[in-house]
């Protein structure tokens, strides 16, 4: 499953994660797993909306592993370690005023994920790979 | 599966239109062979289909006044919202008196039990440290919605009995003490604003006792109305806070303080629950969620306009004491059985099979036009794709897919028609620019 994500589209932002959640429910994954996937996918999707020039959210589902991939084009992350710190945010002020960009996105994803891989370089966009095991 | 539902279809009235399937919050209805069919495991008796059906083919099956004959002592349990249907025509004590006039021996106001429950909720919230927000158990359609569509929220339903059940239990205890009659001689009759409460009483969670019978308000509205003018007043014991439960926000008002959220209308409830499942709303302590617009005053079995009914109920409550002077202790009457999930939307019990079906579902949905027209008898293209994967429908049920198939077939027929037997075949015409070859 793949969903396009548009930059700055706060109304549609989150739709992809919601669809992934719906599918996982209908397939019958345990609620705790669904919750973790949904939160991680939502944060990853919103990161694209807030920070990038657009991208896509992908989900790959097998009985044992759920993989969420969020890929975007845009400024990229210059210092990933810094971005992983709670409360650190590069979101512009007008977005923080909307209640987004509080610097909790990546830390939240890390809490939910079993494995997390972030590939990014300045100007090269960002790819976030989230793996959650069903066990 | 022998699951009882109060919502039924009157077949001869059903025209097979698709209004109901589009409004059902659990996608529990399909139109098959020209009639609306309810998928029993999914129905939550919310009454949306009753409300929307232009032909009044959807009905709620409950009891009527003839059921009174089965008991020697009959107690009416009017829902707080019921009073709104007569407010403006008589005062509270005359409305309660009219209930006695239609054949009941006593009246136990559910509004009184509501205040007992509100006090218990206050105490519960004071000590609660678990996952937030807690969700009110009072609306059975909302509880059903959680069981079917939000099974992970089951544990957040507040584990206390509903005002209806508490009223039924307390009324029985009081009547046994006052009359000396055995329990089976006493009948408790809930006067219901909605079909979900009929179902809930027939099929109580965990088999704990509730009212014996449920009479839809619409079934006795006329009988009560006739007797309003001549009724002997019957003393009310409840206060304004209890009657507030009849409309949206009233339950929270009776609990008081804290961060309490109220939401009404089943589609709005779905929006809020979706957010809770996603981990939001954790700063909210308690959610009063009601399936009907405006709360119980908007019940599908009510007669009056819900907004007018709310106004009337509020005005009537203005003349009542805010809370009753001495509220009975309820003790064991407040016990509720844990709510179990009813996951009927899953594609398969086996994960791998379910994932495979989901892939077929997604592929099938991609072939459908996405108009959600409902002509196939399923509520949306996605639902049709699901029905196809469940082998309960075919892709040609979609008129657009069918048209496309017919077009392809027609082209093949034309193609075939061109093919004459060799004995009759004419030499094929060549392009005029070309020089004719030998044939």
XYZ file of C-alpha atoms in Angstrom:
574
model
C 0.000 0.000 0.000
C 1.234 3.428 -0.871
C -0.171 6.869 -0.197
C 1.044 10.171 -1.603
C 1.615 12.860 1.052
C 1.498 16.552 0.141
C 3.549 19.178 1.932
C 1.586 21.547 4.222
C -1.691 19.667 3.668
C -2.852 19.479 7.277
C -6.388 18.459 6.351
C -5.370 15.318 4.484
C -2.290 14.712 6.648
C -2.899 11.569 8.679
C -5.221 9.939 6.140
C -2.580 7.461 5.038
C -1.861 6.368 8.603
C -5.591 6.062 9.243
C -6.008 3.797 6.213
C -3.088 1.626 7.329
C -4.697 1.315 10.767
C -8.027 0.337 9.190
C -6.400 -2.335 7.061
C -4.478 -3.793 10.018
C -7.684 -3.942 12.021
C -9.574 -5.693 9.286
C -6.730 -8.140 8.856
C -6.864 -8.807 12.586
C -3.520 -7.784 14.108
C -3.481 -7.406 17.924
C -4.644 -3.936 19.086
C -1.305 -3.156 20.776
C 0.605 -3.742 17.519
C -1.920 -1.685 15.552
C -1.585 1.154 18.024
C 2.201 1.258 17.659
C 2.087 1.078 13.864
C -0.603 3.751 13.688
C 1.276 6.196 15.903
C 4.578 5.640 14.080
C 2.932 5.967 10.661
C 1.067 9.096 11.719
C 4.193 10.815 13.032
C 6.145 9.862 9.920
C 3.351 11.152 7.685
C 3.098 14.415 9.588
C 6.866 14.870 9.344
C 6.480 14.820 5.559
C 3.617 17.322 5.772
C 5.521 19.676 8.084
C 9.137 19.480 6.952
C 9.357 18.315 3.350
C 8.295 19.190 -0.164
C 6.083 16.129 -0.297
C 6.557 12.401 -0.528
C 4.863 9.102 0.099
C 3.960 6.754 2.916
C 4.239 3.033 2.258
C 3.188 -0.004 4.247
C 4.280 -3.572 3.722
C 2.383 -6.133 5.744
C 3.250 -9.750 6.462
C 2.014 -11.865 9.393
C 5.286 -11.390 11.291
C 6.547 -7.961 10.258
C 5.025 -4.611 9.420
C 7.276 -2.192 7.591
C 6.407 1.484 7.223
C 8.451 3.570 4.832
C 8.135 7.348 4.661
C 10.075 8.895 1.808
C 10.202 12.572 0.916
C 12.023 15.138 -1.136
C 13.110 18.288 0.604
C 15.721 19.794 2.873
C 16.698 16.549 4.604
C 18.014 16.299 8.159
C 21.510 17.775 8.693
C 22.025 16.191 12.126
C 19.954 13.062 12.771
C 21.128 12.613 16.384
C 19.986 16.134 17.179
C 16.630 15.526 15.465
C 16.077 12.460 17.617
C 16.185 14.540 20.789
C 12.827 15.212 22.419
C 11.685 18.774 21.995
C 14.159 19.570 19.243
C 12.326 20.953 16.233
C 13.118 22.819 13.075
C 9.463 23.420 12.313
C 8.744 27.059 11.475
C 6.933 29.063 14.132
C 3.596 29.223 12.300
C 3.437 25.442 12.249
C 4.369 25.147 15.933
C 1.556 27.582 16.650
C -0.849 25.136 14.982
C 0.111 22.576 17.605
C 2.472 20.606 15.376
C 6.245 20.387 15.240
C 6.788 20.061 18.987
C 9.898 17.974 18.382
C 8.230 14.753 19.510
C 7.805 13.096 16.116
C 11.002 11.092 15.752
C 11.289 10.236 19.483
C 7.685 9.003 19.329
C 8.464 6.866 16.299
C 11.504 5.413 18.061
C 9.355 4.463 21.063
C 6.912 2.590 18.818
C 9.399 0.953 16.458
C 11.355 -2.248 16.923
C 13.813 -1.086 14.299
C 14.261 2.408 12.947
C 16.494 3.557 10.143
C 16.745 7.125 8.917
C 18.552 7.991 5.717
C 18.979 11.657 5.059
C 21.406 14.295 3.895
C 20.982 18.053 3.434
C 19.085 18.731 0.232
C 18.655 15.016 -0.447
C 15.290 14.405 1.239
C 14.653 11.847 3.950
C 13.708 8.178 4.061
C 12.437 6.770 7.345
C 12.159 2.996 7.617
C 10.149 1.668 10.545
C 9.917 -2.007 11.392
C 7.480 -3.398 13.931
C 7.384 -7.105 14.701
C 4.168 -8.895 15.485
C 5.085 -11.033 18.474
C -25.662 -16.819 15.657
C -28.858 -16.300 17.606
C -28.012 -12.707 18.375
C -31.192 -10.831 19.192
C -31.814 -7.499 17.512
C -34.680 -5.133 18.030
C -34.251 -3.597 14.586
C -36.217 -5.493 11.959
C -37.278 -5.070 8.359
C -40.893 -5.060 7.253
C -40.297 -6.703 3.901
C -43.427 -5.571 2.104
C -42.602 -1.925 2.810
C -38.967 -2.165 1.676
C -38.460 -0.940 -1.871
C -34.831 -1.968 -2.007
C -33.618 1.622 -2.199
C -30.137 2.155 -0.817
C -30.725 4.904 1.722
C -30.207 2.700 4.766
C -26.995 1.028 3.596
C -25.345 4.405 3.133
C -26.105 5.551 6.683
C -25.321 2.423 8.664
C -22.266 3.191 10.851
C -21.069 -0.428 10.891
C -21.886 -1.194 7.228
C -24.258 -3.878 8.468
C -26.852 -3.646 5.690
C -26.840 -4.963 2.116
C -29.627 -4.854 -0.433
C -30.116 -8.328 -1.847
C -32.941 -9.477 -4.114
C -34.596 -6.108 -3.758
C -34.709 -6.089 0.059
C -32.459 -4.678 2.770
C -30.740 -7.453 4.702
C -29.143 -6.826 8.084
C -25.864 -8.619 8.819
C -26.757 -9.650 12.346
C -23.252 -9.795 13.831
C -22.555 -6.217 12.799
C -25.825 -4.506 13.742
C -25.589 -2.339 16.858
C -29.270 -1.310 16.920
C -28.428 2.375 16.785
C -31.577 3.098 14.803
C -29.911 5.150 12.050
C -31.688 3.007 9.452
C -35.035 3.514 11.185
C -34.456 7.245 11.066
C -33.422 7.351 7.420
C -35.810 4.843 5.787
C -38.204 6.834 3.566
C -40.686 3.939 3.516
C -40.657 3.270 7.262
C -39.727 -0.333 6.554
C -37.261 -0.502 9.432
C -38.916 -0.992 12.797
C -37.900 -1.712 16.365
C -39.570 -4.727 17.895
C -40.318 -4.234 21.571
C -43.153 -4.888 23.983
C -46.462 -3.071 24.307
C -49.036 -2.628 27.048
C -50.391 -6.173 26.632
C -47.152 -7.397 28.269
C -48.350 -5.895 31.543
C -50.731 -8.834 31.993
C -47.817 -11.210 32.653
C -47.098 -9.669 36.065
C -49.218 -8.849 39.086
C -47.186 -5.772 40.083
C -45.939 -3.562 37.239
C -43.353 -0.812 37.556
C -42.756 1.757 34.811
C -39.170 2.926 34.373
C -39.380 6.059 32.227
C -36.078 7.135 30.622
C -35.282 10.748 31.546
C -35.782 11.795 27.925
C -39.328 10.376 27.832
C -40.580 13.291 29.896
C -39.509 15.676 27.129
C -42.195 14.249 24.845
C -44.939 15.534 27.127
C -43.251 18.568 28.671
C -45.091 21.729 27.845
C -48.380 19.815 28.030
C -48.243 18.840 31.707
C -45.908 19.063 34.686
C -43.644 16.213 35.731
C -45.897 14.712 38.384
C -48.866 14.612 36.017
C -46.733 12.908 33.348
C -45.670 10.267 35.872
C -49.304 9.989 36.964
C -50.356 9.336 33.356
C -48.007 6.327 33.332
C -49.933 4.895 36.286
C -53.162 5.660 34.471
C -52.188 3.497 31.478
C -51.834 0.467 33.767
C -48.691 0.587 35.906
C -48.775 0.149 39.679
C -45.705 2.244 40.367
C -43.129 4.440 38.663
C -39.387 4.383 39.317
C -37.684 7.275 37.560
C -34.542 6.267 35.682
C -33.483 9.874 36.345
C -33.150 8.959 40.028
C -30.916 5.990 39.180
C -28.945 8.301 36.881
C -28.037 10.468 39.860
C -26.962 7.401 41.819
C -24.780 6.384 38.876
C -23.382 9.936 38.547
C -22.282 9.815 42.177
C -20.647 6.418 41.582
C -18.859 7.776 38.480
C -17.502 10.722 40.512
C -16.108 8.312 43.088
C -14.696 6.048 40.372
C -12.946 8.910 38.552
C -11.403 10.104 41.825
C -9.521 6.822 42.214
C -8.925 5.941 38.558
C -5.303 5.809 37.373
C -5.666 3.683 34.205
C -5.798 4.456 30.513
C -7.671 7.611 29.537
C -10.249 8.665 28.572
C -12.875 6.458 30.158
C -16.021 6.107 28.086
C -19.588 6.199 29.392
C -21.424 2.851 29.284
C -24.827 4.558 29.246
C -25.574 4.448 25.506
C -25.843 0.813 24.364
C -25.454 1.743 20.682
C -22.098 3.350 21.516
C -21.079 0.265 23.495
C -22.060 -1.849 20.473
C -20.065 0.440 18.193
C -17.003 -0.078 20.369
C -17.506 -3.860 20.373
C -17.783 -4.039 16.589
C -15.591 -1.220 15.254
C -13.269 -0.221 18.100
C -12.539 -3.461 19.991
C -9.324 -2.025 21.463
C -11.395 0.561 23.373
C -13.471 -2.052 25.202
C -11.217 -1.786 28.254
C -11.879 1.960 28.484
C -15.625 1.563 28.994
C -16.428 2.585 32.563
C -17.329 -0.638 34.416
C -20.536 0.489 36.103
C -24.143 -0.509 35.445
C -26.292 1.842 33.361
C -29.024 3.970 34.974
C -31.673 1.738 33.336
C -30.300 -1.435 34.925
C -29.754 0.244 38.289
C -33.334 1.564 38.216
C -34.709 -1.896 37.382
C -32.774 -3.552 40.218
C -33.623 -0.920 42.841
C -37.273 -0.755 41.781
C -37.585 -4.519 42.188
C -35.971 -4.490 45.647
C -38.234 -1.668 46.810
C -41.355 -3.330 45.401
C -40.576 -6.687 47.010
C -40.178 -4.964 50.341
C -43.299 -2.813 49.974
C -45.656 -5.472 48.630
C -44.242 -8.716 49.990
C -44.638 -10.216 46.508
C -42.113 -12.729 45.142
C -39.658 -11.460 42.518
C -41.323 -13.213 39.579
C -44.647 -11.470 40.251
C -43.007 -8.089 39.735
C -42.415 -6.741 36.234
C -40.120 -3.818 35.437
C -40.933 -1.979 32.187
C -38.425 0.397 30.697
C -39.992 3.065 28.491
C -37.345 3.410 25.800
C -36.341 6.229 23.482
C -34.294 3.891 21.277
C -33.950 0.382 19.816
C -30.463 -0.161 21.268
C -31.900 -0.160 24.782
C -34.443 -2.803 23.770
C -31.624 -5.027 22.557
C -29.500 -4.292 25.633
C -32.326 -5.392 27.936
C -32.988 -8.588 25.987
C -29.313 -9.404 25.906
C -27.687 -7.939 29.003
C -23.881 -7.936 29.208
C -22.824 -10.973 31.194
C -26.440 -11.955 31.870
C -26.830 -9.475 34.748
C -30.432 -8.410 35.417
C -31.952 -5.305 33.832
C -35.558 -4.438 33.053
C -37.887 -7.359 32.278
C -39.578 -5.703 29.321
C -38.962 -2.675 27.126
C -41.733 -0.623 25.581
C -40.778 1.838 22.829
C -42.028 5.325 23.617
C -43.710 5.508 20.205
C -45.802 2.434 21.114
C -47.457 4.099 24.118
C -47.116 7.783 23.302
C -50.802 8.089 22.399
C -51.989 6.191 25.487
C -50.026 8.431 27.819
C -51.014 11.623 26.046
C -54.713 10.836 26.338
C -54.446 10.564 30.117
C -52.312 13.632 30.798
C -55.242 15.915 31.611
C -56.999 13.577 34.026
C -53.987 11.891 35.665
C -53.562 11.912 39.432
C -50.120 13.384 40.204
C -47.421 10.851 41.106
C -44.582 12.085 43.338
C -41.208 12.593 41.647
C -38.047 11.686 43.556
C -35.405 12.725 41.019
C -33.824 16.099 40.510
C -32.811 18.281 37.590
C -29.380 16.627 37.322
C -30.928 13.190 36.724
C -33.341 14.454 34.093
C -30.412 16.154 32.387
C -29.235 12.685 31.281
C -32.059 12.859 28.744
C -30.056 15.207 26.562
C -26.448 15.433 25.451
C -24.159 17.007 28.053
C -26.504 16.201 30.918
C -24.545 13.205 32.115
C -21.343 15.241 32.310
C -23.178 18.086 34.030
C -24.421 15.670 36.702
C -20.894 14.341 37.251
C -19.484 17.856 37.365
C -15.985 19.354 37.387
C -12.977 17.759 35.679
C -12.171 17.515 31.962
C -15.275 15.825 30.581
C -16.083 15.659 26.889
C -19.492 15.137 25.351
C -20.142 14.005 21.801
C -23.440 13.108 20.172
C -24.489 11.701 16.808
C -22.983 8.359 15.885
C -20.819 9.645 13.051
C -19.287 12.253 15.358
C -18.733 9.539 17.960
C -16.843 7.525 15.320
C -14.574 10.520 14.607
C -13.734 10.909 18.285
C -13.150 7.185 18.844
C -10.862 7.049 15.819
C -8.742 9.753 17.440
C -8.746 7.962 20.808
C -7.529 4.772 19.129
C -4.738 6.813 17.588
C -3.654 7.831 21.090
C -5.256 11.276 21.292
C -7.600 12.694 23.945
C -5.501 11.305 26.794
C -5.967 14.529 28.739
C -9.732 13.917 28.793
C -11.004 12.037 31.844
C -14.390 10.887 30.663
C -16.418 10.909 27.472
C -20.169 11.010 27.398
C -20.825 9.598 23.931
C -24.341 9.254 22.612
C -25.375 7.773 19.298
C -28.356 10.029 18.691
C -28.286 13.707 17.741
C -28.876 15.694 20.921
C -28.652 12.558 23.058
C -31.642 10.429 24.108
C -34.096 13.209 23.267
C -33.109 12.434 19.666
C -33.789 8.704 20.047
C -35.046 6.901 16.959
C -38.261 5.876 18.733
C -39.123 9.362 19.952
C -41.979 11.357 18.524
C -40.897 14.982 18.821
C -38.174 17.010 17.176
C -34.989 16.418 19.222
C -34.029 20.065 19.566
C -37.478 21.090 20.717
C -37.515 18.096 23.068
C -34.239 19.211 24.606
C -35.611 22.690 25.178
C -38.749 21.304 26.830
C -36.741 18.968 29.042
C -34.481 21.796 30.208
C -37.422 24.031 30.960
C -39.156 21.323 32.933
C -35.970 20.587 34.881
C -35.791 24.240 35.896
C -38.715 23.665 38.246
C -37.060 20.669 39.928
C -34.639 20.645 42.860
C -31.055 20.401 41.518
C -30.501 17.073 43.285
C -32.746 14.849 45.404
C -32.458 15.347 49.171
C -31.449 11.789 50.032
C -30.047 9.582 47.337
C -30.352 5.846 48.061
C -27.111 3.829 48.346
C -27.065 1.373 45.461
C -24.293 -1.055 46.422
C -24.446 -4.248 44.374
C -26.917 -2.742 41.911
C -24.033 -0.869 40.308
C -22.168 -4.013 39.270
C -21.585 -4.387 35.534
C -20.131 -7.280 33.581
C -17.049 -6.537 31.468
C -17.854 -5.744 27.841
C -16.486 -8.235 25.301
C -15.362 -7.268 21.797
C -17.471 -8.438 18.839
C -14.945 -8.181 16.026
C -16.990 -9.064 12.951
C -15.098 -6.942 10.455
C -12.030 -9.193 10.325
C -11.411 -10.815 6.956
C -10.134 -14.095 8.358
C -9.112 -15.640 11.664
C -5.759 -16.637 10.155
C -3.382 -13.694 9.719
C -1.704 -14.908 6.531
C -5.045 -15.676 4.869
C -6.410 -12.328 6.020
C -3.442 -10.494 4.505
C -3.879 -12.366 1.235
C -7.576 -11.446 1.223
C -6.685 -7.848 1.993
C -4.396 -7.748 -1.056
C -7.222 -9.064 -3.229
C -9.558 -6.545 -1.602
C -7.245 -3.633 -2.438
C -6.812 -4.877 -6.017
C -10.560 -5.339 -6.439
C -11.302 -1.908 -5.046
C -8.867 -0.395 -7.548
C -10.946 -1.883 -10.404
C -14.189 -0.374 -9.133
C -15.200 3.161 -10.162
C -15.034 4.688 -6.655
C -18.406 6.397 -6.967
C -19.880 4.662 -3.912
C -23.264 4.772 -5.654
C -24.721 1.837 -3.756
C -26.420 0.344 -6.841
C -24.717 -2.982 -6.186
C -26.419 -3.164 -2.796
C -23.223 -2.604 -0.821
C -22.669 0.742 0.913
C -19.434 1.681 -0.892
C -17.014 0.414 -3.509
C -14.715 -0.676 -0.700
C -17.546 -2.614 0.945
C -18.342 -4.279 -2.386
C -14.686 -5.244 -2.775
C -14.874 -6.706 0.722
C -18.067 -8.607 -0.114
C -16.416 -9.982 -3.274
C -13.417 -11.198 -1.276
C -15.795 -12.761 1.244
C -17.485 -14.442 -1.738
C -20.792 -12.785 -0.977
C -20.868 -10.700 -4.168
C -19.404 -10.594 -7.685
C -17.602 -7.849 -9.548
C -20.420 -7.746 -12.116
C -22.746 -6.594 -9.322
C -21.180 -3.217 -10.089
C -23.203 -1.639 -12.915
C -20.087 0.016 -14.317
C -18.055 -3.176 -14.399
C -21.082 -4.899 -15.917
C -21.461 -2.208 -18.616
C -17.810 -2.570 -19.424
C -18.136 -6.330 -19.737
C -21.207 -5.902 -21.943
C -19.263 -3.487 -24.166
C -16.364 -5.925 -24.539
C -18.822 -8.723 -25.261
C -20.695 -6.573 -27.808
C -17.435 -5.803 -29.597
C -16.649 -9.495 -29.706
C -20.098 -10.205 -31.097
C -19.580 -7.610 -33.839
C -16.197 -9.096 -34.555
C -17.691 -12.579 -34.791
C -20.520 -11.345 -36.981
C -17.972 -10.118 -39.540
C -16.599 -13.618 -39.850
C -18.649 -15.247 -42.611
C -18.308 -18.851 -43.651
C -15.779 -19.307 -46.500
C -18.553 -20.150 -48.965
C -20.104 -16.676 -48.514
C -16.994 -14.653 -47.827
C -16.378 -11.674 -50.081
C -12.853 -10.569 -50.816
C -11.855 -8.065 -48.154
C -11.785 -4.473 -49.247
C -8.340 -3.102 -49.465
C -7.201 0.393 -48.865
C -7.932 2.378 -52.007
C -4.421 3.753 -52.238
C -3.036 0.282 -52.483
C -2.943 -1.469 -55.767
C -5.239 -4.462 -55.659
C -3.399 -7.753 -55.441
C -4.666 -10.950 -56.960
C -7.350 -12.630 -54.999
